[in-house]
Short mmCIF file of C-alpha atoms in Angstrom, two decimals:
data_model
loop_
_atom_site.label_atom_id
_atom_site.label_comp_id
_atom_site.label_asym_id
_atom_site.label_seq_id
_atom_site.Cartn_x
_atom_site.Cartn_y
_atom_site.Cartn_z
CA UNK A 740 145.68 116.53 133.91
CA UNK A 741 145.70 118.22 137.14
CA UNK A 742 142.22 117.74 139.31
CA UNK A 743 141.75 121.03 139.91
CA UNK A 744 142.31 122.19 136.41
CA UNK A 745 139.95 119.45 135.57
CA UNK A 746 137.38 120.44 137.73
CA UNK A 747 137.53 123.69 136.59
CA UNK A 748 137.22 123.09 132.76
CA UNK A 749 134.34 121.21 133.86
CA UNK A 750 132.66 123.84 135.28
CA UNK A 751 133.64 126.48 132.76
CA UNK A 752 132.27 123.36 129.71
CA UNK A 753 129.15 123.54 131.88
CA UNK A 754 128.52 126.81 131.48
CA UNK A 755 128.97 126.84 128.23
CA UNK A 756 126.98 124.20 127.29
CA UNK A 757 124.16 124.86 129.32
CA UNK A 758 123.39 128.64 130.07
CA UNK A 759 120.02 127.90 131.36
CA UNK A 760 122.06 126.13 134.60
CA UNK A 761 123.37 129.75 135.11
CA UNK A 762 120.10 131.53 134.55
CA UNK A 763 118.53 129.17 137.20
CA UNK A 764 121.17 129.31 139.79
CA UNK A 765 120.81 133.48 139.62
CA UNK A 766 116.85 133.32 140.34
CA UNK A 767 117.67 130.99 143.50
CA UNK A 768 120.66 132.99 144.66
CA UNK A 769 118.07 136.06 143.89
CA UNK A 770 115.74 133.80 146.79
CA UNK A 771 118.36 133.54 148.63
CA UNK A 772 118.88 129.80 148.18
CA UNK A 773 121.78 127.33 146.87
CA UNK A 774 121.72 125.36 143.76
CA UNK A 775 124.22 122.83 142.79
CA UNK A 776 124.41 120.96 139.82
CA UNK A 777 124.41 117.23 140.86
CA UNK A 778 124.96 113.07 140.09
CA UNK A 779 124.59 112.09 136.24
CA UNK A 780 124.68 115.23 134.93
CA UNK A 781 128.18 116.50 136.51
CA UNK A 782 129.63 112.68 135.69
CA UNK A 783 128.88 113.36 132.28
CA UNK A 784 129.94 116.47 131.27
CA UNK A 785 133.60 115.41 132.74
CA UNK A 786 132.93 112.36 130.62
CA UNK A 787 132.43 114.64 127.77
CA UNK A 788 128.93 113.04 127.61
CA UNK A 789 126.84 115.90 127.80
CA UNK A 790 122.97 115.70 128.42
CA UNK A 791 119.73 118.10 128.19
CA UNK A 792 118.60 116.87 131.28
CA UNK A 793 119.92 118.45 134.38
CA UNK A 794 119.80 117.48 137.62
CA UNK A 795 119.89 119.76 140.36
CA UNK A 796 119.96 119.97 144.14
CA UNK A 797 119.06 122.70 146.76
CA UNK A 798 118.62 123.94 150.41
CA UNK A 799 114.83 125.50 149.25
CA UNK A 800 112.30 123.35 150.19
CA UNK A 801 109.73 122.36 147.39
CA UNK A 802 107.18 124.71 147.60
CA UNK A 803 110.06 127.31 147.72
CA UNK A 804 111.29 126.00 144.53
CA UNK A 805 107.55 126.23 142.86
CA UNK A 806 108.04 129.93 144.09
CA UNK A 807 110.61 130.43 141.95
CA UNK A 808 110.29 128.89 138.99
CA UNK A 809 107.25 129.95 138.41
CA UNK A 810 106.81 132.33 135.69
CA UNK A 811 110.20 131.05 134.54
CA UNK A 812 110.18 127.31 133.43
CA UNK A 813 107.47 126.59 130.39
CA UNK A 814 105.70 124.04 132.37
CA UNK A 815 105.92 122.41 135.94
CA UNK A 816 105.00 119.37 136.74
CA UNK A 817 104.73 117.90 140.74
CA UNK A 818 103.91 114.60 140.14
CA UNK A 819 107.31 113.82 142.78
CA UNK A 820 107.06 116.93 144.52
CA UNK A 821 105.93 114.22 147.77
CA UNK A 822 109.65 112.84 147.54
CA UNK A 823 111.13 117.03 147.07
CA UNK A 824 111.62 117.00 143.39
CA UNK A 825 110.08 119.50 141.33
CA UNK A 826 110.41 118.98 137.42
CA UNK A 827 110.59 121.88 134.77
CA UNK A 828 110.78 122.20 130.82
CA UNK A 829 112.59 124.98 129.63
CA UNK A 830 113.49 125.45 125.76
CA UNK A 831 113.50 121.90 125.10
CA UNK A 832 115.17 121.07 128.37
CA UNK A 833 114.39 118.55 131.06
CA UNK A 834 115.27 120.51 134.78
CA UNK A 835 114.22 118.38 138.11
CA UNK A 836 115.21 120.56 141.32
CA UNK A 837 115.42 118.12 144.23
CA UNK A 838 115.47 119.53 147.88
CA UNK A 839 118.30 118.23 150.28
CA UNK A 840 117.87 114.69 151.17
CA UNK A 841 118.64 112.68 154.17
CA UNK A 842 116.21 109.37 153.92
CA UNK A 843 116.40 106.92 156.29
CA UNK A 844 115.38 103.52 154.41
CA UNK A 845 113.04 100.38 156.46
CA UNK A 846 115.38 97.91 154.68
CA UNK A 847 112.23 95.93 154.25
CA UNK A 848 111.39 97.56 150.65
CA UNK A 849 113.08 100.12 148.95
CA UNK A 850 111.02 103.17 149.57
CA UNK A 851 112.31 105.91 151.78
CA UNK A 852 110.67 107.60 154.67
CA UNK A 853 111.78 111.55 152.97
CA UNK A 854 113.36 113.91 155.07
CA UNK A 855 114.73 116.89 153.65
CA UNK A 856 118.12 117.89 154.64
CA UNK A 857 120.29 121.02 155.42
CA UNK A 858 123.67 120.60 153.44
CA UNK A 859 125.14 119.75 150.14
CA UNK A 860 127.45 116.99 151.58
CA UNK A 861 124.49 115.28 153.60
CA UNK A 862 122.62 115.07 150.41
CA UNK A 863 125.70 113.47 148.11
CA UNK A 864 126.51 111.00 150.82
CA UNK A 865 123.14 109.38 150.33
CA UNK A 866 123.76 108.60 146.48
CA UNK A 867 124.48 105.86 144.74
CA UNK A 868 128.05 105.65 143.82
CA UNK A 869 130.93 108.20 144.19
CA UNK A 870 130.87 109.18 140.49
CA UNK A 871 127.78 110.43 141.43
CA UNK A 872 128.11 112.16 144.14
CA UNK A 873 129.90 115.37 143.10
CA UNK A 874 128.44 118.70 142.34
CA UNK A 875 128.69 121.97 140.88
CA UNK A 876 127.73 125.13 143.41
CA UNK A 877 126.35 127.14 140.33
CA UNK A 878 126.32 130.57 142.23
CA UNK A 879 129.45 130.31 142.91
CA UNK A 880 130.89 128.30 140.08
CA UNK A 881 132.85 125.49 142.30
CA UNK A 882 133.12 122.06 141.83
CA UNK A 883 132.38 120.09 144.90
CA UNK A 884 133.29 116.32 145.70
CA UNK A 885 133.52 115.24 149.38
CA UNK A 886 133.84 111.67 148.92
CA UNK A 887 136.47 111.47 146.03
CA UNK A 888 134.26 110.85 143.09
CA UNK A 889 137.33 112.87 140.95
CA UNK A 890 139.51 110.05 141.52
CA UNK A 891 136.81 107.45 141.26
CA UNK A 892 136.40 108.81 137.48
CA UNK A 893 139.75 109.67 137.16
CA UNK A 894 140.84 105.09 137.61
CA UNK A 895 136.84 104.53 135.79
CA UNK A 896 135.75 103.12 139.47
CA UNK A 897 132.38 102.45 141.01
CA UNK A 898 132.48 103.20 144.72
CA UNK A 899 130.16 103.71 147.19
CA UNK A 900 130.34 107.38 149.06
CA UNK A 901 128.97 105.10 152.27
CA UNK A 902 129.92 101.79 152.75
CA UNK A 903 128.46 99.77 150.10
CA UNK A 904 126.82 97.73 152.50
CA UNK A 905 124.82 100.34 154.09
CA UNK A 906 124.39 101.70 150.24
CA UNK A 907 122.92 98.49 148.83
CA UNK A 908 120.86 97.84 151.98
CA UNK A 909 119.58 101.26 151.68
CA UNK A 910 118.20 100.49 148.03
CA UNK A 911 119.46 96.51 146.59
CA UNK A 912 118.39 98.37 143.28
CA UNK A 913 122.12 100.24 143.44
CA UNK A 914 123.37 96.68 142.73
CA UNK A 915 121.73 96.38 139.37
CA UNK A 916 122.84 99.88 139.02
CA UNK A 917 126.83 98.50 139.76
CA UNK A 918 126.17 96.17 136.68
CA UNK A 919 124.45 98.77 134.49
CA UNK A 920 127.28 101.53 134.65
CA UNK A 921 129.97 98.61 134.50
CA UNK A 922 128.84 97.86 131.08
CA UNK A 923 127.75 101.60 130.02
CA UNK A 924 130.86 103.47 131.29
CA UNK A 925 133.17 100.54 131.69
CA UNK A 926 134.07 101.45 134.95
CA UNK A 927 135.81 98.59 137.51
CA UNK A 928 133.36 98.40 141.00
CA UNK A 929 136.19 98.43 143.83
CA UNK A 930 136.69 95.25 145.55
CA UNK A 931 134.43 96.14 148.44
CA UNK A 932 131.65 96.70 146.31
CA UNK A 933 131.81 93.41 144.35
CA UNK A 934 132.28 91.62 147.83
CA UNK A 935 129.35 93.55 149.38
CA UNK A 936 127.09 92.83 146.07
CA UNK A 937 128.00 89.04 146.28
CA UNK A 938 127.23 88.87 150.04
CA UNK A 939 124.09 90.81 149.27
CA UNK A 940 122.41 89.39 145.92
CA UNK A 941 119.95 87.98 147.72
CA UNK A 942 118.32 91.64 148.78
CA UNK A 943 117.48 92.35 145.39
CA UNK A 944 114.28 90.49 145.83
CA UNK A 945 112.96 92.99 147.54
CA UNK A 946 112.69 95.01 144.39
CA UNK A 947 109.64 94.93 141.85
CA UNK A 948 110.23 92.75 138.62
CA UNK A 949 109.82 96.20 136.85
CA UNK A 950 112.32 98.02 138.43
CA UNK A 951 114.55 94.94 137.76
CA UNK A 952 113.63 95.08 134.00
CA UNK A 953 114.32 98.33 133.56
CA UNK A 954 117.69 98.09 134.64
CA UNK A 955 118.78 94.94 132.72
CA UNK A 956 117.39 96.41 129.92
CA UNK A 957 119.82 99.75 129.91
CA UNK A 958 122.64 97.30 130.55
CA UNK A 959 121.92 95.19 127.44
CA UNK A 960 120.99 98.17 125.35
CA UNK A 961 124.70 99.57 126.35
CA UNK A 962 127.66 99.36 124.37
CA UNK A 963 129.18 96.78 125.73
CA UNK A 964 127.17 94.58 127.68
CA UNK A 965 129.53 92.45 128.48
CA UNK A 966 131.50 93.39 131.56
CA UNK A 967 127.71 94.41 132.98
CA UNK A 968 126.69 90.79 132.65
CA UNK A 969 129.57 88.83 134.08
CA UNK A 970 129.43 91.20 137.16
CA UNK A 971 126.18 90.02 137.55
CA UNK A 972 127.27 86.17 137.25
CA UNK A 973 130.24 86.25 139.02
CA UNK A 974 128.14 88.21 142.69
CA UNK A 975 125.36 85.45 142.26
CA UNK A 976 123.25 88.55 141.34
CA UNK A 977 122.08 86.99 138.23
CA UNK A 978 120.63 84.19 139.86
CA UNK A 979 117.94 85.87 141.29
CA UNK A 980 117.38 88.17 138.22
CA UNK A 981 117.86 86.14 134.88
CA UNK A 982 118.89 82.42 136.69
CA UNK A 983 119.07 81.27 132.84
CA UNK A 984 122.34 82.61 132.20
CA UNK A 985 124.47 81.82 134.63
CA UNK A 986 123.02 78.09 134.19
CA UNK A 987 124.59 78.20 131.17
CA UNK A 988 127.95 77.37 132.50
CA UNK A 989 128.19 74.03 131.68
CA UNK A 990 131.07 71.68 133.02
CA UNK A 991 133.03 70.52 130.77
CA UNK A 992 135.39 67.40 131.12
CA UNK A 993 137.90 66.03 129.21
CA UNK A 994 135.75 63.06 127.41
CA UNK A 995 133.01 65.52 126.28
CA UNK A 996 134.45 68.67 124.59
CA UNK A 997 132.26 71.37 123.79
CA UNK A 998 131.66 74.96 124.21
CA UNK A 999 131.43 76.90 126.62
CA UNK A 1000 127.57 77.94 126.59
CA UNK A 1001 127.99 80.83 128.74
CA UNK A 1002 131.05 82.14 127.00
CA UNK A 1003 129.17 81.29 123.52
CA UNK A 1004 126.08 83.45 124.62
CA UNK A 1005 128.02 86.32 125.45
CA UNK A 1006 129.97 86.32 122.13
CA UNK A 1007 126.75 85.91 120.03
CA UNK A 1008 125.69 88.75 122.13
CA UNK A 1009 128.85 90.86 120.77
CA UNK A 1010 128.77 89.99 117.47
CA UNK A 1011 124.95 90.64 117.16
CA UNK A 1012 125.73 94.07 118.36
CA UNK A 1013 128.43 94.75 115.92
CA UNK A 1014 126.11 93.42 112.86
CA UNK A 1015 123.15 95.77 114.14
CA UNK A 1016 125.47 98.42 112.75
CA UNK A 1017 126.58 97.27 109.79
CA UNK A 1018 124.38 94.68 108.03
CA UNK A 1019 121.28 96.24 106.53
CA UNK A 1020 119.10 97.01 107.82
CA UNK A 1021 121.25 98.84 109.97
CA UNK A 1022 119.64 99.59 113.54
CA UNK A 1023 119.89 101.64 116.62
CA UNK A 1024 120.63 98.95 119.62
CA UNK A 1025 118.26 96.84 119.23
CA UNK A 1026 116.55 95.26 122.79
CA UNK A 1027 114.62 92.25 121.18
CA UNK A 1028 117.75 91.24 119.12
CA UNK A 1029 120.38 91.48 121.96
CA UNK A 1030 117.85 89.75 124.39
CA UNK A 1031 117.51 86.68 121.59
CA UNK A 1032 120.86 86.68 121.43
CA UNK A 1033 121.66 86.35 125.02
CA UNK A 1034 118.59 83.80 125.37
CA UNK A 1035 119.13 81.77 122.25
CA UNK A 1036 120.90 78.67 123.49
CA UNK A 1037 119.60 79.01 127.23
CA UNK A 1038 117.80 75.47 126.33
CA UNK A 1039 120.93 73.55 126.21
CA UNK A 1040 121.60 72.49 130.33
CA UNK A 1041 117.98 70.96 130.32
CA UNK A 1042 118.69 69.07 126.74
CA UNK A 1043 122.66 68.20 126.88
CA UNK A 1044 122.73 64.31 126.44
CA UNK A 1045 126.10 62.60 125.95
CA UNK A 1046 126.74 60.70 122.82
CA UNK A 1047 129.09 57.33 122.54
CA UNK A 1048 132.43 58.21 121.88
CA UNK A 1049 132.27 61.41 123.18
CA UNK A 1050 129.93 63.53 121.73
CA UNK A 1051 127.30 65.70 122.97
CA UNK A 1052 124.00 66.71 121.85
CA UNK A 1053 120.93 68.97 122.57
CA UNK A 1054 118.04 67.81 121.08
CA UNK A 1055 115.58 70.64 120.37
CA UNK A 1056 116.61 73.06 122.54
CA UNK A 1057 115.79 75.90 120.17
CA UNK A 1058 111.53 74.25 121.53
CA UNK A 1059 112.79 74.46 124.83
CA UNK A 1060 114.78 77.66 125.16
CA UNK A 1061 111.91 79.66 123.75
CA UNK A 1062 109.84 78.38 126.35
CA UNK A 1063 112.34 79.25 128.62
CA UNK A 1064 112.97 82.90 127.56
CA UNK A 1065 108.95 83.27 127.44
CA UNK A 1066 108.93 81.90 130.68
CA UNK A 1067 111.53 84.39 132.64
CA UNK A 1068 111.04 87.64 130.49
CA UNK A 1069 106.90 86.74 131.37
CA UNK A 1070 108.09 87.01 134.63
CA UNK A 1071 110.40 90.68 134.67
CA UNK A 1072 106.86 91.92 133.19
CA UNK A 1073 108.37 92.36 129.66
CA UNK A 1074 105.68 94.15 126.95
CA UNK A 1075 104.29 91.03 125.39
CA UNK A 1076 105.68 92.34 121.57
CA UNK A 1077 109.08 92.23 123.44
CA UNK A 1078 108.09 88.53 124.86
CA UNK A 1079 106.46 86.84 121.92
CA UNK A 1080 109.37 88.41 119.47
CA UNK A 1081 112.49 86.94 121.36
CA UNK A 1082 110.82 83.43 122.18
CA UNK A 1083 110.03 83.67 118.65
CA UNK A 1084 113.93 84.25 117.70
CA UNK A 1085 115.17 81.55 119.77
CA UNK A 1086 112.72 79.11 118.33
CA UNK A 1087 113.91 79.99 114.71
CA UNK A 1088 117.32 80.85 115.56
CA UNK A 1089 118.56 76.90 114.26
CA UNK A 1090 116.13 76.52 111.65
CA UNK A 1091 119.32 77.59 109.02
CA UNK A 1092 121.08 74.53 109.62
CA UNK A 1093 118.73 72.44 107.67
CA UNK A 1094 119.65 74.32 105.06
CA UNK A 1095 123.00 72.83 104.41
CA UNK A 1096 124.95 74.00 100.90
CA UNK A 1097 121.69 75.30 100.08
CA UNK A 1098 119.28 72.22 99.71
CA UNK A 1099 116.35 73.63 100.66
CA UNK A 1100 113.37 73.75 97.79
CA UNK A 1101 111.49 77.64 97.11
CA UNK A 1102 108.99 76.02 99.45
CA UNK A 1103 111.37 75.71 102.77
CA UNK A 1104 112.77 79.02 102.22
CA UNK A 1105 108.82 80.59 101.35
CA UNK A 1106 108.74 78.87 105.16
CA UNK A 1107 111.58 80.30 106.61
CA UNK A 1108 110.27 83.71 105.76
CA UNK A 1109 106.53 83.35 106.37
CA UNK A 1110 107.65 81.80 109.99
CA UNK A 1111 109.93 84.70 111.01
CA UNK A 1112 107.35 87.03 109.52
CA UNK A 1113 108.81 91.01 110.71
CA UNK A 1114 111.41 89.35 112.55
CA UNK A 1115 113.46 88.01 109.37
CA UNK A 1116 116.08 91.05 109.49
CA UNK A 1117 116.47 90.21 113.31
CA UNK A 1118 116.70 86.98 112.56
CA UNK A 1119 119.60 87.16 109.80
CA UNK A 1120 121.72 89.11 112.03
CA UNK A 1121 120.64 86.09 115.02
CA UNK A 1122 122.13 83.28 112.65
CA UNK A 1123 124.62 84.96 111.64
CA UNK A 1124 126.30 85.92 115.02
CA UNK A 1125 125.58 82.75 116.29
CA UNK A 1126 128.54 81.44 114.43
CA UNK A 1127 131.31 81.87 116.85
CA UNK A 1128 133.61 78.98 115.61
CA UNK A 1129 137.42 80.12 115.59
CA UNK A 1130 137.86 77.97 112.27
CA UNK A 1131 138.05 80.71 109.68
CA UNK A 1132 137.42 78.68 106.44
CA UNK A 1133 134.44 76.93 108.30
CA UNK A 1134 132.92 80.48 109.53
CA UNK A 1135 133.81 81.94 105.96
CA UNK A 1136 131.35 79.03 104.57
CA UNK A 1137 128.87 79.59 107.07
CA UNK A 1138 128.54 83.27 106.43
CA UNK A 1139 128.70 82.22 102.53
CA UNK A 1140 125.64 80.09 103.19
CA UNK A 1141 123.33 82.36 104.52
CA UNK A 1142 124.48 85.47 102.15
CA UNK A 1143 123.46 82.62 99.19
CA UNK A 1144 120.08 82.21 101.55
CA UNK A 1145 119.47 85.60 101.67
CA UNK A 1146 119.62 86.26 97.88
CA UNK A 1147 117.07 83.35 97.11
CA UNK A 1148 114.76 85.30 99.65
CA UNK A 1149 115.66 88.43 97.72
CA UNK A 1150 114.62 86.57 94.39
CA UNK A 1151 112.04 84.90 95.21
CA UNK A 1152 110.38 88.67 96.44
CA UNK A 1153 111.13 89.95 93.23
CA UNK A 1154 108.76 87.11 92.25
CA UNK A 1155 106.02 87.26 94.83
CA UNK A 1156 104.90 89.15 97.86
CA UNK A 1157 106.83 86.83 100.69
CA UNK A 1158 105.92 89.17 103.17
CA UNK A 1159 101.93 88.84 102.56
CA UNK A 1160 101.59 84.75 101.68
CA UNK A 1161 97.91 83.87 100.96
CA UNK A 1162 95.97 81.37 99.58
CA UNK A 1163 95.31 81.75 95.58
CA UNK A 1164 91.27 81.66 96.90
CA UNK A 1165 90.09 83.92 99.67
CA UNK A 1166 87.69 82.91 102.44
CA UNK A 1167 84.40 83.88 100.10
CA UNK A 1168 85.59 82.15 96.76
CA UNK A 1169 86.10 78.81 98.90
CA UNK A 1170 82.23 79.65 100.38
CA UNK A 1171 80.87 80.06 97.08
CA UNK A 1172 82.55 76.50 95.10
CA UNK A 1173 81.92 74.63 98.10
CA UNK A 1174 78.75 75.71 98.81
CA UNK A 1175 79.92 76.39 102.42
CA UNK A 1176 78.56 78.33 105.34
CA UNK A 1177 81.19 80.35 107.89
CA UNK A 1178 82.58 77.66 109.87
CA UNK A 1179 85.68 75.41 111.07
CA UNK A 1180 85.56 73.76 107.20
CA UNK A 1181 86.43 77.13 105.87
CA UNK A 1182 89.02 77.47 107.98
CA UNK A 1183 90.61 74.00 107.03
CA UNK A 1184 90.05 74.62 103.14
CA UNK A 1185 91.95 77.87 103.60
CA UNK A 1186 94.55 76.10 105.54
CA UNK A 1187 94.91 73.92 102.75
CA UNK A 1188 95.32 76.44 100.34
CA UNK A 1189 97.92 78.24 101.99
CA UNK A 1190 100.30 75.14 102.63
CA UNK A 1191 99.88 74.65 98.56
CA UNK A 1192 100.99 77.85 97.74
CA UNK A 1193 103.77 77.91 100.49
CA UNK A 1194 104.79 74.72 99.02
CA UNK A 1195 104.30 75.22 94.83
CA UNK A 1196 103.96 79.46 94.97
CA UNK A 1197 101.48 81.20 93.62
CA UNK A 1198 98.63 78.91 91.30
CA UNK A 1199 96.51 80.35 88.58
CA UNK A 1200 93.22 80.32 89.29
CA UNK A 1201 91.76 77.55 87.76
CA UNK A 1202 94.54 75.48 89.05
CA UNK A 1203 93.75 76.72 92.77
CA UNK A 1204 89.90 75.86 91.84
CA UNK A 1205 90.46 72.06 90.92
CA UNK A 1206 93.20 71.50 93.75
CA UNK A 1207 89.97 72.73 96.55
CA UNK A 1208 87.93 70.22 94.60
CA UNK A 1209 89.87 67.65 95.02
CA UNK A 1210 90.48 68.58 98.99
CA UNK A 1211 87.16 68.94 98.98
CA UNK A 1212 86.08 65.26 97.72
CA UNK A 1213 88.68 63.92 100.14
CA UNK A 1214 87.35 65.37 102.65
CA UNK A 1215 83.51 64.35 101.82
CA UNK A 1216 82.29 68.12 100.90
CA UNK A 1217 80.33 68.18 97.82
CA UNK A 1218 80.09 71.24 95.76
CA UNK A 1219 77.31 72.72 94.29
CA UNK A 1220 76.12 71.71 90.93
#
C-alpha cells in the first residue's frame, strides 16, 4: 500500500476510533495550542492494535494544559506534572498530555534534567525508537514522521531516530525496551542497534532492579518470547540482567551428546505457552508459569558430571535450580508469591519421573499433590512442556503417562479432599488422649498423623486413636488413664 494512503487511513481509523482525540485537539486549537497524537498509540493503530490510552504531545506548557482540561476531563491527576505530563480520565479513557521535550540526560543514571521544548520534531527525536516517533497533528489531521518510522513499520524494524548510541546512553533502559518490542511486535532491531546494544550492555546497570523487572516481565508475558530473549543473549545484555540463561549454553562435544540447555529452555518456554491455552485450566499468559519454565533446568551447568562411556548427568539440579531462580528473581525485587511459586515449580518440575509406567502407590501421588499445593495446574502444564524430545512414540508415552497421572489425581479427589490433607485428629483431640499441654510434642504427634494419612488416606477414628497411642508409647508419652 502506498505510504501516504497509509498514513492517511491511519488518521481517518483514528478518528474513528477515538472521537475524544478530536474533541481534545479542538479545546487546544480553541487555546491556541498544538496537539499531536504521539509514540505507542500512533504505532498501534497502524498496527491495527488499537488502545484506550492515548498519548499526546503539545507546545502548551503544563499549567496551560491544566487550563484547559479543566472542566473537561473527569479527573486530573499531576502526580508527573514535574516531568510536563498531565494525566486525564475521560469516559473510561486514559489521556496523558506531555509538553515538548528536549532532556538532556547526566549519563550517570537515567533521570533527565526536563526542559520543555518548542517543536514537534525536537520532541520525537528524543524517543525511543523510530516506530515511535511519529505523530498525528490532530488539528489539522496530518500524519507526521521525520525520522522514517513509516518505513521502520512498514520492514517490522527497531531503529533509533538518534543514533542508538546516543539513544541508549541517554536511557540503557531503551535496550531492554529493543528486547521487549522484538518479542511483542516481532520486529528485527537494525544492525546498528544490535551492535550499539552489544557494545553497551554493560550501561544497563545503571538502571534499578525494578525497572529491569518490569521490562523482562512484558517480554515474557508476550506472545512470543522468544526472539526477545535471544536478543538479549546474543548483545551480552542478559548477562547482566538474568546471567542464568545465557549460562545455559552448554558445550557440547562429540563424546558427550546431550541437549542443548539453552535451546531446551526456550522450547519448554514455547510449548508452556501454547498449553496455557489449551489444557484446562486454560489461562491468560501466565508470568509464574513462563518464568518456571524458562528457570526450570537453570541448575544443570553447576551439576553436569560426565558419566563413563559417555554419558552425562545432573544430579539434583531441580534442589539447585530452585535455589538459583530464588536467588536471581530475589534479586530483580520479584513479589515474594511470584518468588516462592517459581522456585517452587522448578523444585517439583522432575518429581514425575519417578513415576515411571505409573508405579507410584495413592500415597506418592497424595504427595505429589499436597507438595505442589495451588501450583498443581501450573505444574501439569511445567511437566508436560518439558518434554521436548523429537522421538514421537517416546513423547506420545510421556504425554500418556502423565494424562494416566492426572486421572488417578482426579480419582483419588472424588475420594477425598486432596486439596485440604489433614490429620484424622486435630490439634485438641491429640491434647486431650495424650494428656498434652500446647507445645513442640503436639506439633510432632500432628506431624505424625499427617504422614499416616498421606501415606494410608483417610483412617476412621478409632483407627487414628490407637495409631497416636502407639506413637505415643514410642515416643515415652503416657496417656491419661
Amino acid at each position: 500500500m502506498n505510504e501516504l494512503v497509509a498514513m492517511q487511513n491511519a488518521v481517518t481509523e483514528l478518528m474513528r476510533i477515538s472521537p475524544l482525540a478530536d474533541e481534545l485537539a479542538g479545546l487546544f486549537s480553541k487555546a491556541g495550542h498544538k496537539l499531536y497524537l504521539v509514540g505507542g498509540s500512533v504505532r498501534d493503530v497502524m498496527l491495527g492494535r488499537g488502545s484506550h490510552d492515548l498519548d499526546f504531545t503539545t507546545d502548551a506548557r503544563p499549567q496551560q494544559v491544566l487550563d484547559i482540561v479543566r472542566g473537561w476531563a473527569d479527573n486530573i491527576w499531576e502526580v508527573g506534572i514535574a516531568f510536563g505530563t498531565v494525566g486525564v480520565t475521560k469516559q473510561g479513557s486514559l489521556l496523558e498530555i506531555t509538553t515538548f521535550r528536549a532532556d538532556s540526560y547526566d549519563r550517570v543514571t537515567r533521570n533527565p534534567e526536563v526542559t520543555f521544548g518548542d517543536t514537534i520534531e525536537e520532541d520525537l527525536l528524543r524517543r525511543d525508537f523510530s516506530v515511535n516517533a511519529m505523530a498525528i497533528d490532530l488539528a489539522a489531521k496530518k500524519f507526521v514522521d521525520p525520522y522514517d518510522g513509516m518505513s521502520a513499520l512498514r520492514d517490522r524494524l527497531l531503529d533509533t531516530p538518534a543514533t542508538p548510541q546516543e539513544s541508549f546512553a541517554d536511557d540503557p533502559l531503551r535496550m531492554l525496551r529493543a528486547a521487549r518490542f522484538a518479542a511483542q511486535l516481532g520486529f528485527t532491531p537494525a544492525p546498528r542497534v544490535v551492535k550499539a546494544m552489544t557494545e553497551m550492555a554493560g550501561e544497563i546497570d545503571r538502571i534499578t532492579a525494578e525497572r529491569v523487572q518490569a521490562e523482562l516481565s512484558k517480554l515474557l508475558l508476550a506472545d512470543d518470547p522468544r526472539p526477545g530473549l535471544e536478543l538479549m543473549v546474543d548483545t551480552g545484555l542478559a548477562e547482566r540482567v538474568l546471567p542464568e540463561v545465557p549460562g545455559m549454553r552448554l558445550a557440547i562435544d562429540e563424546h558427550h551428546q546431550h541437549k542443548d540447555v539453552y535451546q531446551h529452555s526456550l522450547t519448554v518456554l514455547r510449548q508452556a505457552i501454547e498449553l496455557e491455552k489449551t489444557h484446562e485450566p486454560t489461562s491468560e499468559p501466565d508470568l509464574i508459569l513462563r518464568l518456571a519454565a524458562l528457570l526450570h533446568d537453570v541448575g544443570k551447568p553447576r551439576t553436569r558430571e560426565f558419566q563413563p562411556g559417555g554419558g552425562v548427568s545432573f544430579h539434583h539440579h531441580e534442589v539447585v535450580g530452585a535455589k538459583m531462580a530464588r536467588k536471581r528473581l530475589r534479586e530483580l525485587k520479584y513479589s515474594k508469591e511470584i518468588i516462592e511459586s517459581v522456585s517452587q515449580l522448578v523444585f517439583l518440575h522432575l518429581r514425575f519421573h519417578g513415576y515411571g509406567k505409573g508405579e507410584w502407590t495413592d500415597s506418592a501421588v497424595r504427595r505429589y499433590v499436597t507438595d505442589a499445593g495451588d501450583l498443581l495446574p501450573r505444574l501439569h502444564k511445567l511437566v508436560r512442556a518439558d518434554c521436548t524430545t523429537r522421538n514421537r512414540r517416546k513423547a506420545a508415552a510421556l504425554q500418556a503417562t502423565y494424562d494416566q497421572l492426572e486421572e488417578r489425581i482426579a480419582r483419588l479427589r472424588e475420594q477425598e479432599d486432596l486439596a485440604r490433607v489433614r490429620p484424622d485428629l486435630d490439634g485438641n483431640a491429640i491434647m486431650e488422649l495424650l494428656g498434652l499441654q500446647p507445645g513442640p510434642q503436639v506439633g510432632q504427634a500432628w506431624k505424625f498423623l499427617k504422614e499416616l494419612r498421606l501415606d494410608r488416606g483417610p483412617l476412621d477414628h478409632d483407627e487414628a486413636v490407637a495409631e497416636l497411642l502407639k506413637w505415643a508409647a514410642a515416643n515415652g508419652i503416657t496417656p491419661p488413664a
